[in-house]
Structure formats: structure tokens, C-alpha cells
Short mmCIF file of C-alpha atoms in Angstrom, two decimals:
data_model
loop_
_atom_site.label_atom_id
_atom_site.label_comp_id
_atom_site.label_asym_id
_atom_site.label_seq_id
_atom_site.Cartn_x
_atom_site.Cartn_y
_atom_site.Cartn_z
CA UNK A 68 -118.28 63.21 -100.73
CA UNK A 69 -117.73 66.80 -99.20
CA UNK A 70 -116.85 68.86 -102.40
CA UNK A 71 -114.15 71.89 -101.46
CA UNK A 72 -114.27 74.56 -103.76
CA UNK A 73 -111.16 76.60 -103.96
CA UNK A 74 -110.64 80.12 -105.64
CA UNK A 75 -108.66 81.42 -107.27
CA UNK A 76 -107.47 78.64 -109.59
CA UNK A 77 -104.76 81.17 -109.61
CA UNK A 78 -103.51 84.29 -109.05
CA UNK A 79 -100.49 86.91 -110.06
CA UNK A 80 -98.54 88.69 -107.05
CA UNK A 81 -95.45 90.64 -106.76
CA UNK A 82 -93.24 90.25 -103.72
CA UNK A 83 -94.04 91.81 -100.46
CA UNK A 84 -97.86 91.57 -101.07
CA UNK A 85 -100.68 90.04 -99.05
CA UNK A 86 -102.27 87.08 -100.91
CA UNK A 87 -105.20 85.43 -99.66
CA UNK A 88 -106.83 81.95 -100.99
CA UNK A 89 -110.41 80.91 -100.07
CA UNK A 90 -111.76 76.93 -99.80
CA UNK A 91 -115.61 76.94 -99.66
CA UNK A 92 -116.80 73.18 -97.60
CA UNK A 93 -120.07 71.59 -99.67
CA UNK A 94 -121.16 71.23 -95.38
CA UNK A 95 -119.85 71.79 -92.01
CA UNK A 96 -116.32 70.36 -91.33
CA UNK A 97 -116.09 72.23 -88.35
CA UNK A 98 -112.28 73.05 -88.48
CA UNK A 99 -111.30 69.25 -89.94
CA UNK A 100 -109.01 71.80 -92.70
CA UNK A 101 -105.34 71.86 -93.57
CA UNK A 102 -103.28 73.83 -96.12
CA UNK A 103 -100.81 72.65 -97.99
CA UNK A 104 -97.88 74.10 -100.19
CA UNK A 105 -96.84 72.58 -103.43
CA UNK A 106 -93.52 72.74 -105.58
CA UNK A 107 -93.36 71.53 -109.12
CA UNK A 108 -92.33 68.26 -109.15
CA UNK A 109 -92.66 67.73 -105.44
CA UNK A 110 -94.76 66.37 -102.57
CA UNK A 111 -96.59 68.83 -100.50
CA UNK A 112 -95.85 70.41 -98.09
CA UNK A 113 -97.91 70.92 -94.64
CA UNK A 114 -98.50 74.49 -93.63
CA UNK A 115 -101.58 74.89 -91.46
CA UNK A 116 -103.69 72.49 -89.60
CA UNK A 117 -107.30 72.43 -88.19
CA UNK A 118 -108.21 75.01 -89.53
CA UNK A 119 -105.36 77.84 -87.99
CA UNK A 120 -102.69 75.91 -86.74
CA UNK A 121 -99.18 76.61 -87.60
CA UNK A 122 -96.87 73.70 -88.53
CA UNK A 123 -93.78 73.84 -86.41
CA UNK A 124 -91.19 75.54 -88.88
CA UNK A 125 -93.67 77.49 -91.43
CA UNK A 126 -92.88 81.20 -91.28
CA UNK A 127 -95.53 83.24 -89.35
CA UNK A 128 -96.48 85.06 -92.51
CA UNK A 129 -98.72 82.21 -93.42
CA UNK A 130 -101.70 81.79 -91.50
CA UNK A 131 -105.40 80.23 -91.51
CA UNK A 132 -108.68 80.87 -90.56
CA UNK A 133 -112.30 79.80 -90.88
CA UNK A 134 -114.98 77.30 -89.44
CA UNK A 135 -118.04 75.64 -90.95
CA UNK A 136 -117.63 76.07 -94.47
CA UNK A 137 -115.86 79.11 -95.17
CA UNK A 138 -111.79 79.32 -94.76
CA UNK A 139 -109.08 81.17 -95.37
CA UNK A 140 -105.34 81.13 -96.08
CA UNK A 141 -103.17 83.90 -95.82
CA UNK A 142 -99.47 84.84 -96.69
CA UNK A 143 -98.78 88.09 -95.56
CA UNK A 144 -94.93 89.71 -97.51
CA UNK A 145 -95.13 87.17 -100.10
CA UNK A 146 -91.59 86.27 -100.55
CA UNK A 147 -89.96 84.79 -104.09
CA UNK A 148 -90.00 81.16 -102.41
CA UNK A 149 -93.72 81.59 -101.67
CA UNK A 150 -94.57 80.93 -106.02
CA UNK A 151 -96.33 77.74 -105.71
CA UNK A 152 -99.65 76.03 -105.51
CA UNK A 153 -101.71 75.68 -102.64
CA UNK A 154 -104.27 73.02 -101.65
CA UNK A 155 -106.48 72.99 -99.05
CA UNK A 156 -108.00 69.65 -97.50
CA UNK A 157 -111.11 68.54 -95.25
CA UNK A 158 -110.43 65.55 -93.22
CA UNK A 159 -113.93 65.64 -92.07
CA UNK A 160 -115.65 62.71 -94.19
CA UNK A 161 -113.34 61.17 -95.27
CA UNK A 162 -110.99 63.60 -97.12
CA UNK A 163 -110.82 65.59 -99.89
CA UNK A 164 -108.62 68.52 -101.92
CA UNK A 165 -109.53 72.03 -103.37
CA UNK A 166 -108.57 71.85 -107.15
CA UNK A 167 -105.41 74.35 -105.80
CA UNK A 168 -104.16 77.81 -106.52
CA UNK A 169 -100.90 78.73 -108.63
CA UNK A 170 -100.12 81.54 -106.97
CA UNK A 171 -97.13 83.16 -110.00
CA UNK A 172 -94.97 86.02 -109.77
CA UNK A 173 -96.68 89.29 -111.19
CA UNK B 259 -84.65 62.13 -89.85
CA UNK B 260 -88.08 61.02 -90.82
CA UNK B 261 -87.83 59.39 -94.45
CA UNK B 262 -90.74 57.78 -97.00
CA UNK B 263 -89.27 56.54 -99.66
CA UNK B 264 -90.67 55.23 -102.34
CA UNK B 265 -90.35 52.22 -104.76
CA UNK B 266 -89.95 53.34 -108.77
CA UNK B 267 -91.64 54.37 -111.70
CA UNK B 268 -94.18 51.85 -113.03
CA UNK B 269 -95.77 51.16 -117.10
CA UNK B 270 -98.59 48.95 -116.95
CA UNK B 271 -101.58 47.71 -119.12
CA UNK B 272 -105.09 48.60 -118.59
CA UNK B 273 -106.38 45.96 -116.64
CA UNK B 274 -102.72 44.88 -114.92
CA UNK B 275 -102.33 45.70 -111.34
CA UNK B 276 -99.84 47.89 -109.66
CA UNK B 277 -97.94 47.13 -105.93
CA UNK B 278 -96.44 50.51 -104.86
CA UNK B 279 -93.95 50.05 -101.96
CA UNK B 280 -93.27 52.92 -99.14
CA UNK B 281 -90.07 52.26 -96.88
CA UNK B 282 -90.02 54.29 -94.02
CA UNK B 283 -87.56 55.35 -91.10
CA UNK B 284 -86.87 58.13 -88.39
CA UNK B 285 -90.18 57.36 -86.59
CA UNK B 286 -91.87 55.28 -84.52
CA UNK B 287 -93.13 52.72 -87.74
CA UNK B 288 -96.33 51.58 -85.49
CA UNK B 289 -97.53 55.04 -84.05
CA UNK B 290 -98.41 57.12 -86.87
CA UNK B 291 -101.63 56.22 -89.66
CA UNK B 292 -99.75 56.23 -93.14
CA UNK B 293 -101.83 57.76 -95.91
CA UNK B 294 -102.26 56.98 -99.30
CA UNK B 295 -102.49 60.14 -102.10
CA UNK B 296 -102.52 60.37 -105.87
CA UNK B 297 -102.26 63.44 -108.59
CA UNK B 298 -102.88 63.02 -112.54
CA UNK B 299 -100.72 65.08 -114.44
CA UNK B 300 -102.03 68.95 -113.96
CA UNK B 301 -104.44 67.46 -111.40
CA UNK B 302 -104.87 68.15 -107.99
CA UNK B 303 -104.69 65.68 -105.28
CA UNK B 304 -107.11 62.74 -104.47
CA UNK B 305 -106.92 60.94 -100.87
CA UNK B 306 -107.11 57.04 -101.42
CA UNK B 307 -107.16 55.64 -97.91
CA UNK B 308 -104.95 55.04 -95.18
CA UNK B 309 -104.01 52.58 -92.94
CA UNK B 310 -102.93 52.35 -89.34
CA UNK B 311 -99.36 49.70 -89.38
CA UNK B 312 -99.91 48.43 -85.47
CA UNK B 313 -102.84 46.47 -86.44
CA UNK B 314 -103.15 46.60 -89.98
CA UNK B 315 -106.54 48.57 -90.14
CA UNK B 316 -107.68 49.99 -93.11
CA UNK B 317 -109.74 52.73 -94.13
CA UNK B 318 -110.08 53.22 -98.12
CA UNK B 319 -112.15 56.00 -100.56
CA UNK B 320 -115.13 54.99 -101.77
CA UNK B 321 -114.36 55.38 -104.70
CA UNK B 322 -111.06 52.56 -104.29
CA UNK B 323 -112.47 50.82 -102.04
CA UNK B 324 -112.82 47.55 -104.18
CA UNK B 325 -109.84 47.88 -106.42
CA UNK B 326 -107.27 49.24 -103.50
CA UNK B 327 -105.36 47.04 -100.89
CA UNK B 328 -103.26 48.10 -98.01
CA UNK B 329 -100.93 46.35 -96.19
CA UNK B 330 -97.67 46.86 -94.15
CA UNK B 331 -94.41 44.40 -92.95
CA UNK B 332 -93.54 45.41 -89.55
CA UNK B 333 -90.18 43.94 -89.88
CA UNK B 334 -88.99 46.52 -92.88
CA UNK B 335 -91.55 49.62 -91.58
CA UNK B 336 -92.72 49.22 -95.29
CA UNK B 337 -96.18 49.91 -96.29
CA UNK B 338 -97.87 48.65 -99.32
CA UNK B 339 -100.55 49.84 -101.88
CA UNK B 340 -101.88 47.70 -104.37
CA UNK B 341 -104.20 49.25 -106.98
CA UNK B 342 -106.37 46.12 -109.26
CA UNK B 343 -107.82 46.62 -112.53
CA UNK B 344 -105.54 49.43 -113.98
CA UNK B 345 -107.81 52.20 -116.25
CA UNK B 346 -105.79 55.15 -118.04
CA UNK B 347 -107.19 57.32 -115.83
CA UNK B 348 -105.17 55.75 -113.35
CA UNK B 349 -102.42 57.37 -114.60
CA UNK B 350 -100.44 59.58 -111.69
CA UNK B 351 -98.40 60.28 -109.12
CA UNK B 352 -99.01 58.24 -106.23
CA UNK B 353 -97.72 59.38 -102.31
CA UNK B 354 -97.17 58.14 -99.33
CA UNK B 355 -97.42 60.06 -96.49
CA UNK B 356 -97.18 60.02 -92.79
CA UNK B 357 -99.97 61.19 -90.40
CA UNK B 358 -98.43 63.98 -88.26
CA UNK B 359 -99.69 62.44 -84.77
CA UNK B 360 -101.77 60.34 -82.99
CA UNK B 361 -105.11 62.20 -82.82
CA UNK B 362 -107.75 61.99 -86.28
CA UNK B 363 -106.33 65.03 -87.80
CA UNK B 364 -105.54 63.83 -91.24
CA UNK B 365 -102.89 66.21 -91.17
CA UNK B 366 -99.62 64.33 -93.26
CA UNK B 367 -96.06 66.04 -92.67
CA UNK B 368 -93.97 63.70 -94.07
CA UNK B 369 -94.53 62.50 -97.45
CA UNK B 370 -92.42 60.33 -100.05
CA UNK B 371 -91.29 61.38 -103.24
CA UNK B 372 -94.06 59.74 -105.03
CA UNK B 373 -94.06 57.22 -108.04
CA UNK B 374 -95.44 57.77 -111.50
CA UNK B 375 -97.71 55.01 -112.37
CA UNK B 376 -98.52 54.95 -116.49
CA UNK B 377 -101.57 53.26 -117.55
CA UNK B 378 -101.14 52.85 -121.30
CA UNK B 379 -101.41 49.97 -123.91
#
């Protein structure tokens, strides 16, 4: 299985601020990577496919980038409904999650 | 609107089997791969298979693939999973969720509410 390796496990931000998660591919998914958002107690949430695409409705501030095995999410102004935990996910062979990031109010 | 919902909370024994149902509506039932997830408690999420409700095709994780089954009733736009041979690590949150279109991108933007499944004696 393609192991993703996500970092932080968490991370402490005040509101406004840029935050920016990493996944790390075990091999080349190409862009085969979505984020996801997470609420306790809820189902995710889809914010970015293939790698950089923008789910219709997310606000712009989120975005994605990356290729191979390096990606990256970004929130730019967090805002106070941004505290959650993100997951990232290859759907290259077959699919599988980062462990997630908590991102909590600093 | 689009809508997964999900059948309820489940106890079982180790051992016992579990038959999660996933009703859905708002969308073309046939169209769309439905996806199968899980998340122990603290845990992050685990992708278990999928399976496409026109023809009934399946495509499970390894790691499931000989204690998972997958099936759907056209008639109800219900999808099944059936997990065999219940362990306590079993134990989670199981989702449904719906595949966002009709290309490979295992990209799921709908999702149901999810079901705790308890694996304890």
C-alpha cells in the first residue's frame, strides 16, 4: 500500500493566519490527491481534488498544490470555522489517508 | 438534495458479522461509484472498497477483501456493506460516501452520517 505521511499531527493558529499542511506519497501518485476537512463528530468534508482543484462552494482561501510525492494544503485568513482536522488522500493504488492534522485555535 | 443515510448503531460479538445499510437519494442512484470508509475512535480514516451500483462491480482493500461484501438494490438506491468475522479492532465509524463524478477520481462529496459499529464481548 502507498503510505501518506502527513505533518503536522497538529498545529496551533490564531485567526487571520496562513496555515499550511504537508502529505508526503511513499511513490508517485501523480496528482491522484484530495483534501478533506473534518468536524468532530462528522463526516468529511471535500475541499480539494487532484491535487489543486477547488470543490465548487469551498472558499478560495483554501487551496492545493503538489505532484509526485510532495503536496500541499493551504488556508490562507484562517477563519474561527476553519478549527478542524484535515486529511489528505491518494486515490492512486488503491486509496489511502494521512493520519490528519488538528489544526486548534492558538 | 443529495442524501446518504445511514442504517443505526450496531453491538456485536467478536466473530458475529455486521450488514451496514446506505439509503440514498437526490442523484442519479446508477451513475456515481459509492465508497465504503471507516475511522476507530481517535483514528484517522481507512478506505474499504467501493462499488459501482449499475452493474454491481466491486473493488475491495486488500486488507477486507475476504471478510467484506458489497452489494446494492436498485429498486431502494440502497447500498450494502457486510463486514464477516467481527475482531475488536473492528470497532468504528463506518461511511458511506458518494463518488463526486464519473471519471476515477476517488474524490467522495457526499457522505452519510456514519454508523458506530462496537466489537465487544
Amino acid at each position: 500500500d502507498i503510505q501518506m505521511t502527513q505533518s503536522p499531527a497538529s498545529l496551533s493558529a490564531s485567526v487571520g493566519d496562513r496555515v499550511t499542511i504537508s502529505c508526503q506519497a511513499s511513490q508517485d501518485i501523480s496528482n491522484f490527491l484530495n483534501w478533506y476537512q473534518q468536524m468532530p463528530g462528522k463526516a468529511p468534508k471535500l475541499l480539494i481534488y487532484d491535487a489543486s482543484h477547488l470543490e465548487t462552494g469551498v472558499p478560495s482561501r483554501f487551496s492545493g498544490s503538489g505532484s509526485g510525492t510532495e503536496f500541499t494544503f493551504t488556508i490562507n485568513n484562517l477563519q474561527p470555522e476553519d478549527f478542524a482536522t484535515y486529511f489528505c488522500q491518494q486515490y492512486d493504488d488503491p486509496s489511502t489517508f494521512g493520519g490528519g492534522t488538528k489544526v486548534e485555535i492558538k | 438534495q443529495v442524501l446518504l443515510v445511514q442504517s443505526g448503531a450496531e453491538v456485536k460479538r467478536p466473530g458475529a458479522s455486521v450488514k451496514i445499510s446506505c439509503k440514498t437519494s437526490g442523484y442519479s442512484f446508477t451513475t456515481y461509484y459509492v465508497h465504503w470508509l471507516r475511522q476507530a475512535p481517535g483514528q484517522g480514516l481507512e478506505w474499504m472498497g467501493l462499488i459501482h451500483p449499475f452493474h454491481g462491480k466491486t473493488d475491495y482493500a486488500q486488507k477486507f477483501q475476504d471478510r467484506v461484501t458489497m452489494t446494492r438494490d436498485t429498486s431502494t438506491s440502497t447500498v450494502y456493506m457486510e463486514l464477516s468475522s467481527l475482531r475488536s479492532d473492528d470497532t468504528a465509524v463506518y461511511y458511506c460516501a458518494k463518488h463526486r463524478d464519473v471519471s476515477m477520481v476517488y474524490a467522495l462529496d457526499y457522505w452519510g452520517q456514519g454508523v458506530l459499529v462496537t466489537v465487544s464481548s
